[in-house]
Structures are given as C-alpha cells and as structure tokens.
Amino acid sequence: MTLTAILIVAAALFGIGLFGALSQKSFVMLMMGLEMMLNGTLLAAVGFWAFTLEGAPKGQLLAVLVMAVMAVELAIGFALVVAVYRKRQADVIEGIGTMKQ
Amino acid sequence: MMIFVLAFGMLILFLTFGIWFAAVLDGVFSRRLSGQSAVGLLAPFHAAAVYLTQQRLRTEAPDQLNWFLSIAGYLSVAAIGLAVVPFGPDLAVIGLDTSVVFWGACESLIVVLIFLHGWSPNAPLSLIGAYRYVAIGLPIMLPSMFVLIAAAIPAQSLDLREIVASQETMWNVIRQPLGLPLFLLLGLSLTLRGPFDYADSEDLAGGTSAEDSGANRAGWQVARLAMLVGFSAVASTAFLGGYLGPVLPGFVWLVLKTLVVMATVIWLSHLLARMPVARMLGLIWKILLPISFLDLLWAGLVALA
Amino acid sequence: MGRIGGTGMTDLIFYALSALAIWSGWRVFRVDSMIRATFALMVSFISVGGIAVLMSADYIGVATVFMMAVEMMVMGLFMVMFMMNPAGLNPMQMVHQYKFSIGAGIMGFVGLTTAVLLTNFPDNPLPENRDTLRDLGIELLGGSMLIFETAGVTLLATMVGAVALSSRRGRFGDSDVGAAPPGLHPGGEPAGRKVEKGGGHGGHGGHGGHQMMAEKTKPNSNDDPHEGHGNMPEMEA
C-alpha cells in the first residue's frame, strides 16, 4: 500500500464518476456520478494525510469537510429535483432544456 | 492471537445460545400475553424444522442475489455488532478506538439491509413494509447516537472498552437515566418488534418477510433474534457496566445483563401500543429527539461539574 | 503501517478493497436498476472507508460507512420515487452523449494517473502509534474550530434551503400551480413581465395543462412536512 497505488485507485474512482456524471440522463444518477467523484477525492485526501503530512490533523479535517460537502450536495440536489419535478414533471436532464429563458 | 481465538469462540457461543434463548423467551411472553404461540425449550427447533421443510414459493422476477444478501447481511451485521462488545478487559473480537461509531455504522447498514429485504422480492406488501421502515428506522437512529455519545462522555473515549472501564464506580444507567430507555426503543426498531415494527408487522401480512418461505424465512427469523442478542449486549455494555460485577467472572455478568435487557425488550414489544406512521414520526422528531438532546446536555454538565 | 498482521496482510486487504471499490463503482452505471446502482455505490463507499481504516484514519473510515449508508438509503428512496415503476426492477438504459462521456472518463483517469506517476511526492508517513482520533478531536474543537463550525452552519443553511426548495407551500401559493410575483399595490395585478394564461412561468414548452398537472400531483404530495395543515389523512402510507 503506497501513496501512488492509493492515488491511482482514487483517479479510477474519479474517472468512473466523471463518466457517470456526463453520461446519465436522470438527475439522481447524475448526482451518483458526482458522489463517486467525491469518493475518489476523499480517498486521495486520506492518502495524502497518511503518507505525506506526518499525520498532521488538518488532513483529517479536509476529509471531514469532503463528507460535509457530500451531504450538502445531496440535500440541495434532492431539493432541486423535487422542485423541478413539481414544476415540470421532469426527472431527466433533457426535460429542463428550456430552463434558459 | 490466542486472545482473538478465545474471544471469537465466546462470540459464537454467545450468539448461538442467545438466539435459542431469545426464541424461547419470545414464546413465553407471547404465550403469557396472547395465549397463542407454543412454549417449550425445543419449540424454536420445531419452528425451524417446519420452515426448512416447507415448499419454496417464488415471486415474479425477484432479485435473488439481493434477497439472499439482505438476510445474510442482517445476520452478519448482528454478529459484527456483537464483536465490538468487550467480553472482559481487553477481550473484544474487534478492538477499535471508535467502536461506538462502528456500532452506529452497523445501525445504519441495518436500515439498508431491511429495505433491501423488502425490495428484492418485487412484491407490493414487502415493498410497502420496506418504505415504512425506512421512514421510521432512519430518524430513530438519531436519538440512539446521541445517547451513545452521552455514554462516551464520562469515559472520554469512543471505545466501548473504555466506556465499560468508566462505569467502575457508577453505571451509566444511573448516571444518565434517560439513556437506556431511549436506546431500548432503538432496539425495538432494529429487531423489528412491537410498536416500531413497521417492516414485518401483521397489518401487512408479514411485511418485508411476507414473501419469504423455507430457508429464507428461517434465516430471516434467526437473523432478527441474532440482532436482538447483539443489540442487548451493546446496551448492557454501554449502560449496565458490561462485564463489571462482583464474585462471578466478567463473561457471566455480561451474559446475565444481556439476558435482562433481552427480556425487557421482548416484554416492551408486547406491551407498548402501535401507532400510525405519521404519528410515530411526530413522536420521534418532536419528543424523543429533544429528550436525547437533554440526555447529552445532562451528561456534559455532569462531566464538567 | 501494518495494522492487521503485518504489511503483507495489509497490502492484500488493500488490493482487495480497491478492486471492490472500483468494480462496484463501475457497476453503478452499468446495472439496470436504480436501487442496485445505489447500493453498488454504497459498497464502493464502504470499501473506501475500509481503506481509510487501513491507513489508520479510524474515525474517517468508520464515519464514511455510517454517513454513506444513510445517504444511499435516502438516495435509493428518491430514485424509486422518481422512477416510472415503483420497485425499480424494470431494466433501464438512460444515457446520453455516451462516447463523449467514456472518453472524458478515460481522459480523467489517464491524466490524473500520469500526474500521479510523474510527481515526486514527499515521504512523511504517519508516525507509528499516533493517536489519530485524539488528534482529530483536538483539531476540530481547537485550532480549526472556526472551519468546523462553518461546516456546521453550512449544513444548517442547507437544511433550511432544502426545506424551502422542496416545500410545496410557498410565499406565492402552492409551488405546482405556478408562481406570480406580488402586485405593485395590495391586491393588484402581479408586477413584472406579463405571462400567458394558465401558469406563472411562461416560455417553456413541452408541457401543457398546468391545472391538470396540479391535480395530478396533489394526492402524492406526502413529502410535505407533517405538521398538520389539512392533508394529514393523506400522510398515512
């Protein structure tokens, strides 16, 4: 278990997340792509903390913040999905193509 | 390594006998209160034999893999929850600094697994059970986490081993009187019992396990009892001093306290009244959660004093 | 850094967990049911939590599992709520710009990996026997308390924002009948741009009949806050 190996795994997770976020039509699946990218970020943050920071606690703080970002993204994302669905009965991205007035 | 093997052996023993005894106890209480179920030391084995020889029923296009995984997962999460419980000083199968948070992770996985168990048969009643359970199971976790954090405050550690050690002079159930009752309600929810049983209840003809038959049904019932054992062990460790006690060896004390908690949970499950989901949600968010805040505040003030 | 029975064992567990994380991550976008996708993502998160525990970040690892199990449960509920069939067991294939996305994903991976391989990272590993849990606690409620509290307040604002966004009752009436700004004088015509009849948000095509829509959504508006404002009976699922 080296830093390089961990970062490559994190890069793979990030790549998969990018693919998902770009390719999925459904809002909720799109959010799963974003979460997957944050998953890679979290792994990279913990990896850097464990291997290059001599255990400085700020590295763990960064990981905690990544988790907070995930929670915020999910909550606001779902609220927006609900709002859009109420307004337009749309649950796919193409459904709000006319949002630009 | 020796200690790990010893602890692991104790865990298996504890779990097996605990499941059997929970089944017997459940029969006794149902008999006493409703006069229905069969009582006897061998009754659980009869029930298991009936289930195992039954014909397997299939639903239309079920998700067999997830169906199996949910049952196996529920059983193993119960065992993993029991594994963080110290059977004696430094005698836990999983010795983690963060075992309270670890148990919290188990709790949240349980909600997922119960949902999966209701979802995978692809049948209406079980899906309704799964949905209702998620609405109740997620919020009831919040008070339980707060009371567990309150129990960790006097120990100044998130480690269950330290929490037991901190109860040398006074058990947490006396120091924080609100903690154990709230935690017992969580136990009702985790083991799908009584008023918190929105997943497997009678009004849905069995809910998430309505479509279970044969080995699946036997496995799910065993897993529920195993969860009762695991939960009771955690409750007696966090609030009743775990392995601490005079004269008798520590493990025996833990077993005795676990049995008391188990009996209390089963008794409560037959005693308390059921509520509609909406009222239960109101109760959890508006009454139980503020009470758990009070418990946390009380623990903090006691620690400062 | 060998936490469980020597470095060799740790390496083995690390590679197994990494493979599981990547495989289940890949399955998220390949399985044909949204519930399966959600729980595949959860497995990926749990594997990453396991790797974090291997790296002695006990709290971060376990908290990841804890948070993600709850988040994915909520996500699964939302998925099924917005899907055509309730159980989500029907096959689905809902992708667009497929080739471009695959390209972007691979480019992202290759680019990051190249950057990782070409960079010379400093080598300051975590000291043995460091109490990382205590470190984190002191940091969160000591030096970085302001950052931590800011995160807390952000979460509170998120909760308020999420409720405001998703609530059906709004300042200008129910959200699904279209919003109109208040009049210039009390009880007067709505201010601002004049809109077509039928809805307050003209200009978007594709959906007709807002009245019908409003009626259609009314019965399943049970994600409203349950503080008894007339539709309590509908709450009971």
Coordinates of C-alpha atoms in Angstrom, one line a residue, chain B residues 61 63 66 96-98 101-102 104-105 108-109 112 115-116 119 122 131 134 138 141 276-277, chain C residues 33 35-36 39 42 46 58-59 62 65-66 69-70 73-74 77 80 86-87 89 133 235-236:
Chain B
A61 CA -38.9 -11.7 -11.2
D63 CA -33.8 -10.2 -7.2
N66 CA -30.0 -9.3 -3.1
L96 CA -11.3 -0.4 17.7
D97 CA -10.8 3.1 19.1
T98 CA -14.0 4.1 17.5
V101 CA -19.2 4.9 15.8
F102 CA -18.6 1.5 14.4
G104 CA -23.5 3.4 14.6
A105 CA -22.4 2.3 11.1
S108 CA -27.4 2.5 9.5
L109 CA -26.4 -0.6 7.5
V112 CA -30.3 -0.5 4.3
F115 CA -35.1 -2.1 2.9
L116 CA -33.3 -4.5 0.6
W119 CA -37.4 -4.6 -2.1
N122 CA -40.5 -7.5 -6.1
Y131 CA -40.7 2.0 2.7
V134 CA -37.0 3.5 6.3
L138 CA -33.6 6.5 9.9
M141 CA -31.2 6.3 14.9
P276 CA -49.7 5.1 12.6
V277 CA -46.5 6.1 10.8
Chain C
S33 CA -32.0 -0.9 -11.7
I35 CA -31.7 0.5 -6.4
R36 CA -28.9 -1.8 -7.4
F39 CA -26.3 0.0 -3.3
M42 CA -22.7 2.2 -1.2
I46 CA -17.7 1.2 2.3
D58 CA -10.2 5.1 12.1
Y59 CA -12.8 7.8 12.6
V62 CA -16.0 4.3 10.1
V65 CA -19.5 3.9 6.2
F66 CA -22.0 5.4 8.7
A69 CA -25.2 4.0 4.3
V70 CA -27.7 6.7 5.4
M73 CA -30.7 4.8 1.7
V74 CA -32.2 8.3 1.1
L77 CA -35.8 6.2 -1.9
V80 CA -37.6 4.9 -6.8
P86 CA -42.2 1.7 -8.1
A87 CA -39.8 -1.1 -7.4
L89 CA -36.9 -3.6 -11.1
L133 CA -8.6 10.0 16.8
M235 CA -49.8 11.2 5.1
E236 CA -50.6 7.7 6.2

